[in-house]
Amino acid sequence: MAVSPDSETPHQVLIVGAGLGGLTAARKLAARGIEVLLIDRNNYHQFQPLIYQVATAQLGMRDVARPLRAIFRKERAVTVKTGEVASIDPVARTVTTSDGVTYRGRILVIAAGAEVNFFNVPGAQDNSFPLYSVDDAARLRSRFLGALDAADRDRRYVERGALNVVIVGGGATGVETAGAVAESMREVVPTYLPDDLARAGRVYLVDMLPDVLMPFNEKSRAYAAEKLREYGVELRLGQSVTEVRKDGVVLQDGSFIPSRTVVWAGGLKARGVLSGTGLPQGKGGRIDVNPDLTVPGFEGVYVLGDSANIVDAKGTKLPQLGSVAQQSGAWAAQNIVADLGGGQRTPFVYRDKGIMAMIGRGAAIAELGSRHRHIAGPVAFLAWLAVHMVLLSGLWEKLHALWNWAWDYGTRRRPQIIVDRPDAYAIDWSDERTPHGGASP
Ligand SMILES: Cc1cc2nc3c(=O)[nH]c(=O)nc-3n(C[C@H](O)[C@H](O)[C@H](O)COP(=O)(O)OP(=O)(O)OC[C@H]3O[C@@H](n4cnc5c(N)ncnc54)[C@H](O)[C@@H]3O)c2cc1C
């Protein structure tokens, strides 16, 4: 196992994770001339809120993923390393990669985000497609295309679920994905399959809760549910998924939906790498932090964004949102500047600008400002577009995404319907006959 000379020479600040939190912290620190080592398992930053659009081929991978070295090419204070962090020692403030290289920081910032939680549902991990990274999105897109192609080859695959997409989880990710898949069924699949087959496509959204989008207010929830139904999404609410099989999904009431494309948007949990660190793990396995984003009892360690349970200066427990990650990244940077300069850290104050979700063309919901003022429909849709334009990293990415949206709206054609994951594309139809299964064509 290699031991890096890096472990001998501590970096001023060592940041694990170049998501919205880590990236923002690195940028702010670099702007103050503070030396940063930023390590991520990917050589790119990915913008999670638009990942479902990569899965449905509205956007390409490069629209939502930007190379880290390109982001920091003019920033000499930031060194980027690509590597999987396998262990973290918060006392020594070191991290060690899976190939045994150790890095040390005078200050350690953990911004590793969260990972998918299958809640121990049998078969979910093996038979469903999570949607939390661009890699997940590429796999899901290839699987969807694999199912369409199978139905096109032999129509008997339709009754075995080739044209059914089941989305598990009625939060923002599940709702946005359901809306986008339904739109694809309506507008793109007819350009791919013969008419009668295209009309056979079904989209299901399943959640154990009685309503979709629980963090939103009642008006927003009602609008979203109505629009989804209008788009042909079948809502199965108040129903938990008890098993995900390779041929479909079993629900709590014993019903079965045959499908080869099951999207898992059921929730998140803390990254596995955080356990065993000795850091205090609270709700969801996330690290409980002080209001100034440091960890109690661990000098020089900060935890941000989805990796942390943050209660801000006003005593508000903050949700796992991009805006919380970004603002906590900026705030941590400010506190680190104070640490290094002998100043005083201050407790994080979150500025709630609201929440929003896209349902489909011209249909979105937004709750604006700290009072969460409800708007819906085309105005919310335009607000959604504007906000995502601002948040996307990089001018090229913004312009390219805008071009792709305009092209999609104008032509209903999606150039990114390319199979690039043959493993996900290939569907094993060789199920044994079971009470729920169908006959092999
Ligand atoms: C599909 C989806 C849609 C969303 N939509 C919205 C939305 O519309 N609005 C909103 O406000 N929020 C949304 N969110 C939430 C938002 O994206 C997150 O809250 C935010 O990205 C959290 O930022 P973060 O920096 O904490 O973590 P992340 O952005 O997840 O970044 C963590 C980084 O750490 C890296 N990493 C993790 N483990 C390791 C390791 N062991 N070694 C090396 N690197 C590692 C990862 O590669 C990643 O780059 C969405 C999230 C998802 C998944």
mmCIF file of C-alpha atoms in Angstrom, residues 31 78 243:
data_model
loop_
_atom_site.group_PDB
_atom_site.id
_atom_site.type_symbol
_atom_site.label_atom_id
_atom_site.label_comp_id
_atom_site.label_asym_id
_atom_site.label_seq_id
_atom_site.Cartn_x
_atom_site.Cartn_y
_atom_site.Cartn_z
ATOM 1 C CA ALA A 31 -10.857 33.727 -3.346
ATOM 2 C CA VAL A 78 -6.953 24.798 -5.308
ATOM 3 C CA GLU A 243 -40.350 -6.158 -2.827
#
